[in-house]
Short mmCIF file of C-alpha atoms in Angstrom, two decimals:
data_model
loop_
_atom_site.label_atom_id
_atom_site.label_comp_id
_atom_site.label_asym_id
_atom_site.label_seq_id
_atom_site.Cartn_x
_atom_site.Cartn_y
_atom_site.Cartn_z
CA MET A 1 -21.11 -42.85 21.90
CA SER A 2 -17.56 -41.53 21.70
CA ARG A 3 -15.88 -39.33 24.27
CA SER A 4 -15.91 -36.47 21.79
CA SER A 5 -19.70 -36.31 21.93
CA PHE A 6 -19.50 -34.81 25.42
CA HIS A 7 -18.84 -31.14 25.98
CA ILE A 8 -18.26 -28.86 28.93
CA LEU A 9 -21.73 -28.21 30.26
CA VAL A 10 -21.12 -24.76 31.70
CA PRO A 11 -19.65 -22.46 28.99
CA ILE A 12 -17.28 -20.05 30.70
CA LEU A 13 -16.08 -16.63 29.53
CA LEU A 14 -12.74 -15.33 30.66
CA ILE A 15 -13.84 -12.13 32.38
CA LEU A 16 -11.31 -9.35 31.99
CA ALA A 17 -12.68 -6.87 34.52
CA CYS A 18 -10.21 -7.94 37.22
CA CYS A 19 -6.78 -6.52 36.45
CA SER A 20 -5.00 -7.13 39.75
CA PHE A 21 -4.22 -10.82 40.10
CA GLU A 22 -1.93 -12.78 42.36
CA LEU A 23 -0.52 -15.92 40.77
CA THR A 24 -0.08 -17.42 44.20
CA GLN A 25 -3.87 -17.69 44.53
CA ALA A 26 -4.57 -21.19 45.82
CA GLN A 27 -7.38 -23.63 45.30
CA HIS A 28 -9.19 -25.97 47.63
CA ILE A 29 -9.08 -29.73 46.90
CA VAL A 30 -12.07 -31.90 47.83
CA TRP A 31 -11.58 -35.68 47.68
CA ALA A 32 -14.43 -38.12 47.09
CA ASN A 33 -14.81 -41.07 49.44
CA LYS A 34 -13.38 -44.08 47.59
CA ASN A 35 -15.37 -46.56 49.69
CA ASN A 36 -18.71 -45.47 48.21
CA LEU A 37 -17.78 -45.45 44.52
CA ASP A 38 -19.13 -47.85 41.90
CA ARG A 39 -16.39 -50.24 40.70
CA ARG A 40 -18.40 -52.15 38.10
CA THR A 41 -17.31 -50.01 35.16
CA ASP A 42 -14.21 -48.97 33.26
CA PHE A 43 -15.40 -45.81 31.49
CA THR A 44 -16.28 -42.69 33.46
CA LYS A 45 -17.21 -39.15 32.43
CA VAL A 46 -18.06 -36.18 34.62
CA ILE A 47 -21.05 -34.59 32.84
CA GLY A 48 -21.92 -31.56 34.96
CA GLN A 49 -23.40 -29.93 38.03
CA ASN A 50 -26.72 -28.22 38.77
CA LYS A 51 -28.56 -27.08 41.89
CA ASN A 52 -29.08 -30.72 42.92
CA GLY A 53 -25.41 -31.74 42.77
CA ILE A 54 -22.79 -33.29 40.50
CA TYR A 55 -23.45 -36.08 37.99
CA VAL A 56 -21.05 -38.70 36.63
CA LEU A 57 -21.77 -41.10 33.76
CA LYS A 58 -20.38 -44.66 33.86
CA HIS A 59 -20.35 -47.78 31.69
CA LYS A 60 -18.15 -50.81 31.14
CA ASN A 61 -16.90 -49.13 27.94
CA SER A 62 -17.60 -46.07 25.81
CA THR A 63 -20.30 -47.66 23.61
CA PHE A 64 -23.13 -47.02 26.11
CA ARG A 65 -25.33 -49.79 24.79
CA ARG A 66 -28.27 -51.36 26.65
CA TYR A 67 -27.69 -49.35 29.84
CA PHE A 68 -25.77 -46.59 31.56
CA ILE A 69 -24.98 -45.82 35.19
CA LEU A 70 -25.48 -42.36 36.67
CA GLU A 71 -23.77 -41.36 39.91
CA HIS A 72 -25.16 -38.40 41.85
CA PHE A 73 -22.86 -36.53 44.27
CA ASP A 74 -23.42 -33.52 46.47
CA THR A 75 -21.17 -30.51 46.02
CA LYS A 76 -18.70 -31.89 48.59
CA MET A 77 -18.27 -35.07 46.49
CA ASN A 78 -20.28 -37.34 48.81
CA LEU A 79 -22.05 -40.01 46.76
CA LEU A 80 -25.82 -39.65 47.18
CA LYS A 81 -27.06 -42.30 44.79
CA SER A 82 -25.96 -44.57 41.95
CA LYS A 83 -28.55 -45.93 39.54
CA THR A 84 -28.51 -48.07 36.39
CA PHE A 85 -30.79 -46.89 33.57
CA LYS A 86 -31.66 -49.68 31.17
CA MET A 87 -32.14 -49.21 27.42
CA PRO A 88 -33.11 -52.65 26.00
CA GLY A 89 -32.12 -52.75 22.34
CA GLY A 90 -30.82 -49.20 22.48
CA GLU A 91 -27.79 -46.98 22.95
CA LEU A 92 -27.18 -43.61 24.59
CA GLU A 93 -26.68 -40.74 22.14
CA LYS A 94 -26.29 -37.76 24.46
CA ILE A 95 -26.69 -36.81 28.12
CA ILE A 96 -26.84 -33.22 29.38
CA VAL A 97 -27.07 -31.73 32.88
CA THR A 98 -29.64 -28.89 32.82
CA GLU A 99 -30.53 -26.37 35.52
CA SER A 100 -32.96 -28.67 37.36
CA ASN A 101 -32.50 -32.17 35.99
CA VAL A 102 -30.65 -34.40 33.52
CA VAL A 103 -31.80 -34.87 29.92
CA PHE A 104 -30.74 -37.84 27.82
CA PHE A 105 -31.34 -38.95 24.24
CA SER A 106 -31.32 -42.62 23.30
CA LYS A 107 -31.60 -44.49 20.01
CA ILE A 108 -33.92 -47.49 20.44
CA PHE A 109 -34.00 -50.23 17.78
CA GLY A 110 -37.16 -52.14 16.87
CA LYS A 111 -38.02 -54.90 14.44
CA GLY A 112 -36.34 -55.01 11.06
CA PHE A 113 -34.64 -51.71 10.24
CA SER A 114 -36.84 -49.55 12.46
CA TYR A 115 -35.58 -47.32 15.24
CA LYS A 116 -36.49 -44.13 17.06
CA LEU A 117 -34.60 -41.32 18.76
CA GLN A 118 -36.25 -40.37 22.04
CA MET A 119 -35.72 -37.82 24.80
CA GLN A 120 -36.19 -38.35 28.55
CA ARG A 121 -35.58 -36.42 31.76
CA ILE A 122 -34.10 -37.63 35.05
CA ASP A 123 -35.16 -35.68 38.17
CA SER A 124 -33.27 -35.05 41.40
CA SER A 125 -34.56 -38.37 42.84
CA MET A 126 -33.11 -40.21 39.81
CA ASN A 127 -36.55 -41.02 38.41
CA GLU A 128 -36.88 -40.97 34.61
CA SER A 129 -39.80 -39.49 32.68
CA ASN A 130 -41.74 -41.15 29.89
CA PRO A 131 -39.90 -40.95 26.56
CA VAL A 132 -40.76 -38.34 23.95
CA VAL A 133 -40.02 -39.54 20.39
CA ILE A 134 -38.14 -36.91 18.36
CA VAL A 135 -37.27 -38.90 15.22
CA ASN A 136 -38.96 -42.04 13.90
CA SER A 137 -37.07 -44.00 11.25
CA ALA A 138 -40.30 -44.64 9.35
CA ASP A 139 -40.44 -40.92 8.55
CA ILE A 140 -37.04 -41.01 6.82
CA GLY A 141 -37.41 -44.31 5.00
CA HIS A 142 -35.56 -46.25 7.72
CA GLU A 143 -32.29 -44.68 6.54
CA ILE A 144 -29.39 -45.24 8.94
CA VAL A 145 -28.24 -41.80 10.09
CA ASP A 146 -25.60 -40.45 12.45
CA PHE A 147 -27.38 -38.19 14.94
CA LYS A 148 -25.61 -35.04 16.10
CA ILE A 149 -27.01 -33.44 19.26
CA GLU A 150 -25.91 -30.03 20.52
CA PHE A 151 -27.26 -27.67 23.19
CA ASN A 152 -27.13 -23.93 23.84
CA GLN A 153 -25.37 -22.06 26.62
CA LYS A 154 -28.47 -22.01 28.86
CA ARG A 155 -28.95 -25.75 28.33
CA ASP A 156 -32.64 -25.28 27.61
CA ARG A 157 -32.56 -25.89 23.84
CA PHE A 158 -31.31 -29.01 22.12
CA MET A 159 -30.62 -29.38 18.41
CA ILE A 160 -30.82 -32.83 16.82
CA TRP A 161 -29.58 -32.90 13.24
CA TYR A 162 -28.47 -35.49 10.68
CA LEU A 163 -27.62 -35.86 7.01
CA LEU A 164 -29.63 -37.71 4.35
CA GLU A 165 -28.46 -38.64 0.87
CA THR A 166 -30.44 -37.37 -2.12
CA PHE A 167 -29.91 -37.72 -5.86
CA ASP A 168 -27.40 -34.91 -6.34
CA SER A 169 -26.97 -33.24 -2.93
CA THR A 170 -27.06 -33.82 0.82
CA VAL A 171 -30.02 -32.77 2.96
CA LEU A 172 -29.46 -31.61 6.53
CA LYS A 173 -32.56 -32.23 8.64
CA PHE A 174 -32.91 -30.69 12.09
CA HIS A 175 -35.23 -30.83 15.10
CA LEU A 176 -35.05 -28.13 17.78
CA CYS A 177 -36.30 -29.20 21.21
CA ASN A 178 -36.80 -27.69 24.64
CA LEU A 179 -37.25 -29.52 27.94
CA LYS A 180 -40.84 -30.44 27.01
CA GLY A 181 -40.19 -31.80 23.55
CA LEU A 182 -40.10 -30.79 19.89
CA MET A 183 -40.26 -27.08 19.05
CA LYS A 184 -39.36 -26.83 15.37
CA SER A 185 -38.26 -29.06 12.49
CA GLY A 186 -36.79 -28.15 9.14
CA GLN A 187 -34.13 -28.88 6.56
CA THR A 188 -31.49 -27.30 4.37
CA SER A 189 -29.04 -28.52 1.73
CA LEU A 190 -25.25 -28.79 1.70
CA ARG A 191 -25.22 -28.98 -2.10
CA PHE A 192 -22.60 -31.74 -2.41
CA ASN A 193 -22.99 -35.52 -2.60
CA PHE A 194 -23.31 -37.38 0.70
CA SER A 195 -20.25 -39.58 0.03
CA GLU A 196 -18.06 -36.50 -0.50
CA ILE A 197 -18.76 -34.87 2.89
CA TYR A 198 -17.08 -35.29 6.27
CA ILE A 199 -18.39 -33.26 9.22
CA GLY A 200 -15.51 -32.11 11.44
CA ASP A 201 -17.19 -29.96 14.10
CA ASP A 202 -20.59 -28.44 14.87
CA LEU A 203 -22.24 -26.01 17.27
CA ILE A 204 -25.49 -24.11 17.90
CA ASP A 205 -25.93 -20.57 19.25
CA ASP A 206 -28.52 -19.44 21.81
CA SER A 207 -31.22 -19.24 19.13
CA GLY A 208 -30.55 -22.75 17.89
CA ASN A 209 -28.89 -21.73 14.61
CA ILE A 210 -26.53 -24.38 13.24
CA TYR A 211 -22.82 -23.99 12.40
CA LEU A 212 -20.60 -26.64 10.84
CA ILE A 213 -17.09 -27.18 9.59
CA TYR A 214 -17.08 -29.84 6.91
CA THR A 215 -14.66 -31.23 4.35
CA ARG A 216 -15.61 -32.02 0.79
CA SER A 217 -13.43 -34.45 -1.17
CA GLU A 218 -13.72 -37.09 -3.86
CA LYS A 219 -10.40 -38.63 -2.72
CA PHE A 220 -10.26 -38.74 1.07
CA ARG A 221 -7.10 -40.88 1.00
CA SER A 222 -5.24 -38.38 -1.15
CA LYS A 223 -2.10 -36.62 0.12
CA ASN A 224 -2.66 -33.63 -2.18
CA PRO A 225 -4.23 -30.45 -0.70
CA LYS A 226 -5.97 -29.78 -4.03
CA ASP A 227 -8.30 -32.71 -3.29
CA PHE A 228 -9.70 -31.21 -0.06
CA PHE A 229 -12.09 -28.30 0.34
CA HIS A 230 -12.88 -27.18 3.90
CA TYR A 231 -16.03 -25.12 4.47
CA PHE A 232 -17.46 -23.06 7.31
CA TYR A 233 -21.25 -23.29 7.10
CA GLY A 234 -23.98 -21.49 9.04
CA TYR A 235 -27.77 -21.72 8.84
CA ASN A 236 -30.40 -19.54 10.53
CA ILE A 237 -33.33 -21.84 11.35
CA GLN A 238 -35.82 -18.93 11.51
CA THR A 239 -35.00 -16.92 8.38
CA GLY A 240 -33.37 -19.59 6.21
CA GLN A 241 -30.32 -17.35 5.67
CA SER A 242 -27.02 -19.19 5.37
CA PHE A 243 -23.35 -18.87 4.47
CA ASN A 244 -20.97 -21.47 3.08
CA SER A 245 -17.42 -20.10 3.19
CA LEU A 246 -14.42 -21.96 1.73
CA ILE A 247 -11.59 -21.85 4.30
CA ASN A 248 -8.51 -23.08 2.43
CA ASN A 249 -6.91 -22.74 -0.99
CA ASP A 250 -5.53 -25.62 -3.08
CA GLU A 251 -2.05 -25.27 -1.54
CA THR A 252 -3.10 -25.46 2.12
CA PHE A 253 -3.77 -28.39 4.44
CA ILE A 254 -6.27 -27.77 7.25
CA ASN A 255 -5.43 -30.24 10.02
CA SER A 256 -7.19 -29.20 13.25
CA TYR A 257 -10.07 -26.84 14.06
CA LYS A 258 -12.85 -25.97 16.50
CA ILE A 259 -15.94 -23.75 16.51
CA SER A 260 -16.71 -21.58 19.55
CA TYR A 261 -19.55 -19.24 20.50
CA ASN A 262 -19.15 -16.01 22.46
CA TYR A 263 -22.67 -15.66 23.87
CA GLU A 264 -22.01 -12.21 25.37
CA LYS A 265 -20.84 -10.76 22.04
CA ASN A 266 -23.08 -13.09 19.96
CA VAL A 267 -20.18 -14.03 17.68
CA ILE A 268 -19.24 -17.39 16.18
CA ASN A 269 -15.51 -18.08 15.86
CA VAL A 270 -13.59 -20.79 14.05
CA PHE A 271 -9.94 -21.44 14.85
CA GLY A 272 -7.74 -23.97 13.13
CA LEU A 273 -4.19 -24.95 12.24
CA TYR A 274 -2.85 -25.15 8.71
CA GLY A 275 0.25 -26.26 6.82
CA LYS A 276 1.59 -26.55 3.29
CA GLU A 277 4.01 -29.49 3.22
CA ASP A 278 1.72 -32.26 4.46
CA GLU A 279 -1.39 -32.91 6.54
CA ASP A 280 0.58 -32.97 9.83
CA GLU A 281 2.44 -29.68 9.38
CA ASN A 282 1.40 -26.65 11.46
CA SER A 283 2.88 -23.53 9.91
CA GLY A 284 0.26 -21.22 11.43
CA PHE A 285 -3.33 -20.76 12.53
CA PHE A 286 -6.46 -19.22 11.02
CA ASN A 287 -9.43 -17.39 12.53
CA LEU A 288 -12.88 -16.85 11.01
CA SER A 289 -15.75 -15.05 12.74
CA ALA A 290 -19.41 -14.87 11.74
CA ASN A 291 -22.35 -12.68 12.76
CA PRO A 292 -25.46 -14.77 13.63
CA LYS A 293 -27.76 -11.77 13.07
CA ASN A 294 -27.07 -11.42 9.34
CA MET A 295 -25.28 -14.75 8.73
CA GLU A 296 -22.23 -13.03 7.27
CA ILE A 297 -18.49 -13.63 7.69
CA ASP A 298 -16.88 -10.65 9.45
CA LEU A 299 -13.25 -11.75 9.73
CA VAL A 300 -10.85 -14.09 7.92
CA GLU A 301 -7.26 -14.17 9.18
CA PHE A 302 -4.37 -16.54 8.46
CA LYS A 303 -1.24 -16.04 10.58
CA GLU A 304 2.10 -17.87 10.44
CA PHE A 305 3.65 -18.90 13.73
CA ASP A 306 6.44 -16.65 15.02
CA ARG A 307 9.76 -18.26 14.13
CA LYS A 308 10.90 -17.73 17.75
CA ILE A 309 8.15 -20.11 18.89
CA ILE A 310 9.24 -22.67 16.30
CA SER A 311 12.87 -22.30 17.39
CA SER A 312 11.93 -22.76 21.05
CA ILE A 313 10.27 -26.09 20.27
CA LEU A 314 12.33 -27.51 17.39
CA GLY A 315 15.67 -25.90 18.16
CA PHE A 316 17.58 -23.12 16.40
CA LYS A 317 19.19 -25.30 13.71
CA ASN A 318 15.91 -26.93 12.65
CA GLU A 319 14.17 -23.56 12.57
CA GLN A 320 16.95 -22.15 10.38
CA LYS A 321 16.40 -25.03 7.96
CA GLY A 322 12.85 -23.77 7.49
CA GLU A 323 11.14 -26.56 9.43
CA ASN A 324 7.70 -25.97 10.93
CA LEU A 325 5.75 -27.39 13.83
CA SER A 326 3.70 -30.54 13.31
CA LYS A 327 1.04 -32.73 14.91
CA PHE A 328 -0.47 -30.01 17.11
CA LYS A 329 -4.21 -30.29 17.79
CA ILE A 330 -6.49 -27.58 19.13
CA LYS A 331 -7.64 -28.64 22.59
CA LYS A 332 -9.79 -25.70 23.61
CA ILE A 333 -11.03 -22.25 22.55
CA VAL A 334 -11.89 -19.91 25.43
CA PRO A 335 -14.08 -16.91 24.44
CA LYS A 336 -13.32 -13.69 26.33
CA ALA A 337 -15.68 -10.93 27.41
CA ASP A 338 -13.86 -8.39 25.18
CA GLY A 339 -14.55 -10.47 22.06
CA GLY A 340 -11.12 -12.05 21.92
CA ASN A 341 -10.18 -15.69 22.48
CA ILE A 342 -7.64 -17.91 24.19
CA LEU A 343 -6.35 -20.64 21.86
CA ILE A 344 -4.83 -23.78 23.46
CA ALA A 345 -3.16 -26.44 21.29
CA GLU A 346 -1.22 -29.58 22.24
CA ARG A 347 1.18 -31.75 20.25
CA THR A 348 -0.27 -35.27 20.21
CA TYR A 349 0.59 -38.21 17.98
CA ILE A 350 0.84 -42.02 17.87
CA THR A 351 3.88 -43.98 16.76
CA THR A 352 4.36 -47.71 16.24
CA GLN A 353 7.35 -49.57 17.63
CA SER A 354 8.33 -53.08 16.51
CA GLU A 355 10.67 -55.53 18.19
CA VAL A 356 12.00 -58.89 17.01
CA PHE A 357 12.82 -61.65 19.51
CA TYR A 358 13.61 -65.35 19.09
CA VAL A 359 11.78 -68.38 20.45
CA ASN A 360 13.62 -71.66 19.85
CA GLY A 361 15.57 -69.94 17.13
CA ILE A 362 12.43 -68.73 15.33
CA PRO A 363 12.04 -64.94 14.98
CA GLN A 364 8.87 -63.46 16.48
CA SER A 365 7.64 -59.88 16.11
CA THR A 366 5.79 -57.69 18.57
CA TYR A 367 4.29 -54.27 17.93
CA ALA A 368 3.54 -51.51 20.40
CA ARG A 369 1.54 -48.31 19.97
CA ILE A 370 3.23 -45.35 21.62
CA PHE A 371 0.91 -42.49 22.64
CA ASN A 372 2.70 -39.15 22.83
CA SER A 373 1.52 -35.82 24.25
CA ASP A 374 4.14 -33.10 24.27
CA GLU A 375 4.28 -29.28 24.17
CA VAL A 376 1.27 -27.02 24.75
CA LEU A 377 0.85 -23.69 22.92
CA ILE A 378 -1.23 -20.87 24.43
CA PHE A 379 -2.24 -17.76 22.44
CA ASN A 380 -4.21 -14.84 23.81
CA LEU A 381 -5.92 -13.04 20.92
CA ASP A 382 -7.92 -9.81 20.78
CA SER A 383 -11.21 -9.44 18.88
CA ASN A 384 -9.32 -8.82 15.63
CA GLY A 385 -7.20 -11.97 15.99
CA ILE A 386 -4.05 -10.05 16.98
CA ILE A 387 -1.80 -11.95 19.41
CA LEU A 388 -1.58 -10.16 22.77
CA TRP A 389 0.73 -12.75 24.32
CA SER A 390 1.74 -16.37 23.83
CA ASP A 391 3.52 -19.07 25.81
CA ILE A 392 4.74 -22.67 25.61
CA ILE A 393 4.41 -25.40 28.22
CA PHE A 394 7.18 -27.95 27.75
CA LYS A 395 6.26 -31.51 28.73
CA ASN A 396 6.89 -34.98 27.40
CA GLN A 397 4.27 -37.67 28.00
CA SER A 398 4.76 -41.07 26.40
CA THR A 399 2.86 -44.28 27.23
CA THR A 400 2.53 -47.66 25.55
CA ASN A 401 -0.61 -49.57 24.53
CA ASP A 402 -2.90 -47.71 26.93
CA GLY A 403 -4.75 -45.36 24.58
CA GLY A 404 -2.98 -42.39 26.13
CA TYR A 405 -5.32 -42.68 29.12
CA TYR A 406 -3.22 -40.49 31.43
CA ASN A 407 -1.80 -38.25 28.72
CA GLY A 408 -2.93 -34.78 27.81
CA ILE A 409 -4.05 -31.72 29.72
CA VAL A 410 -6.94 -30.58 31.89
CA VAL A 411 -8.03 -26.97 31.29
CA MET A 412 -9.80 -25.00 34.02
CA VAL A 413 -11.06 -21.49 33.19
CA SER A 414 -12.14 -19.14 35.97
CA ASP A 415 -13.01 -15.44 36.03
CA ASP A 416 -9.48 -14.09 35.78
CA MET A 417 -7.14 -17.01 35.14
CA ILE A 418 -6.54 -20.20 33.19
CA ASN A 419 -5.13 -23.29 34.87
CA ILE A 420 -3.61 -26.17 32.89
CA LEU A 421 -2.99 -29.45 34.73
CA TYR A 422 -1.15 -32.58 33.60
CA ASN A 423 0.68 -35.67 34.84
CA ASP A 424 4.43 -35.18 34.81
CA LYS A 425 6.95 -37.92 33.93
CA LEU A 426 4.50 -40.75 33.29
CA ASN A 427 7.27 -43.30 32.87
CA ALA A 428 8.59 -42.51 36.35
CA ASN A 429 7.06 -41.27 39.57
CA ALA A 430 4.52 -38.69 38.45
CA ASP A 431 3.56 -35.43 40.08
CA ILE A 432 0.44 -33.53 39.03
CA ILE A 433 1.57 -30.16 37.68
CA GLN A 434 -0.50 -26.98 37.52
CA VAL A 435 0.44 -24.03 35.28
CA THR A 436 -1.54 -20.83 35.88
CA TYR A 437 -1.91 -17.81 33.57
CA SER A 438 -3.33 -14.42 34.42
CA GLU A 439 -5.22 -12.27 31.94
CA LYS A 440 -2.00 -10.35 31.26
CA GLY A 441 -0.03 -13.54 30.57
CA ARG A 442 1.81 -13.81 33.88
CA GLN A 443 2.62 -17.44 34.57
CA SER A 444 3.21 -19.57 37.65
CA LYS A 445 3.93 -23.28 37.89
CA LYS A 446 3.64 -25.59 40.88
CA ILE A 447 3.16 -29.20 41.93
CA LEU A 448 -0.53 -29.55 42.73
CA LEU A 449 -0.23 -33.12 44.10
CA ASN A 450 3.18 -34.67 44.63
CA ASN A 451 3.88 -38.34 44.06
CA ASP A 452 5.54 -38.97 47.42
CA GLN A 453 2.40 -37.99 49.31
CA TYR A 454 -0.48 -38.89 46.98
CA TYR A 455 0.73 -41.25 44.21
CA ALA A 456 -2.08 -39.97 41.99
CA LEU A 457 -2.71 -39.50 38.26
CA VAL A 458 -5.41 -37.34 36.67
CA ILE A 459 -7.53 -38.74 33.82
CA PRO A 460 -7.86 -35.70 31.51
CA ALA A 461 -10.43 -37.01 29.01
CA GLU A 462 -12.95 -37.86 31.74
CA SER A 463 -12.80 -34.56 33.64
CA ASN A 464 -15.19 -31.63 33.31
CA GLN A 465 -15.48 -28.03 34.48
CA VAL A 466 -18.79 -27.98 36.37
CA THR A 467 -19.08 -24.33 37.53
CA SER A 468 -17.32 -21.05 36.87
CA ASN A 469 -14.84 -21.77 39.66
CA SER A 470 -14.67 -25.56 40.00
CA ILE A 471 -13.71 -28.66 38.08
CA VAL A 472 -14.18 -32.37 38.88
CA ILE A 473 -11.38 -34.72 37.81
CA PRO A 474 -11.34 -38.54 37.95
CA ILE A 475 -8.15 -39.71 39.70
CA ASN A 476 -6.19 -42.96 39.89
CA GLN A 477 -4.73 -42.95 43.39
CA ASN A 478 -2.66 -45.93 44.50
CA ARG A 479 -4.36 -47.92 41.71
CA GLU A 480 -7.78 -47.10 43.12
CA PHE A 481 -10.33 -44.91 41.34
CA THR A 482 -11.69 -41.72 42.92
CA TYR A 483 -12.43 -38.06 42.14
CA ILE A 484 -11.13 -34.69 43.21
CA LYS A 485 -12.98 -31.40 42.97
CA LEU A 486 -10.81 -28.28 42.64
CA LEU A 487 -12.33 -25.03 43.87
CA TYR A 488 -10.61 -21.82 42.67
#
């Protein structure tokens, strides 16, 4: 199971009711006790908090095969219990913190080509329930499928879906579950051949309706935009209504996108970046919105980036030459109570560096992978996609052969502000920086943890916002692993 299969477990809306805001508002930092933490694993992911406490998932790597470790903390980050859950012949597909317990889905392999996808609950005492089988491979001809599992905002409905190849189209089968087990099964068609489809992102709304962004191509290695068709697809599991909207034209590359759901307005939004020169160029962004009630597209907007933003990042001369931004990826979409959205994108890319040295007069070559995470773009948009304000965070993170473990940003969204945290100057002594934005776009920047006192680095990919005003972040402090909880 990849890191991307985890999501923030408490969807947060940026509430706009509070207009007076002091950017000097502080937060409280709670440190976990390093002496009680499990050191048997390398991969960690904060998965959420409920009324029983905070839960952290651990494994020796991100494959989650044969077992997983669950750590249970109280709200003050005191470790209550750590337990290993064994899955002989199986692998973890998804784990979700619900209101009262933890739900996990595992794929268990049997003899020959048989397998089953099953659901289990873990209670506050870390006891697991008997498994409930959701999918049995015998029912789908023992076809090997890639399960996608999503959950709604209340975390009481879970959608398991997967694609099956047919003669001239692709069937999407789905199974909607609640905490007790299977509620509804069904299927729909994506019309195109299985080998021509790549699923880029997916989401369900509170009713369990399915939304996808997928790419159709007969030449996935092509560098020509005419060979790629990107679609926004929605399916109502009760009425059978659907839409299948083509996003791009044959002159446009779509290179990064995310789906979000505003559960107060009941609106589905898609945001993405596009370019025209090549697949890395970002000349602007697009916004699509859909109405789940009638399964219709309400808004389609494509906007080029302001040339002042491009000049600020690339420099005046490069902007005057007509150059555009490149290699930005959408990190997060924050739905707002007024129907608008906050769009956060970061420039991330990998380069390869080679070096030749001589051993006894014989040339030898070494190669290094450089992981780069640079500027961050923030756009505040109204419900019509109009930019209310925008800003740029300038940073330069570059590490070698480490997977970019300490690169990137942590995003914390509370009722009336957005906080973005990152490690500064990774090649030197690093401070942990926090940049705060109010609803009106006022910005403040400070050192959250300085290197001289703490010598700490945040691990962005393993962190998670666990309540509307708190986030738990794994930390490397003095080469020892621990956690901090930030209360805003």
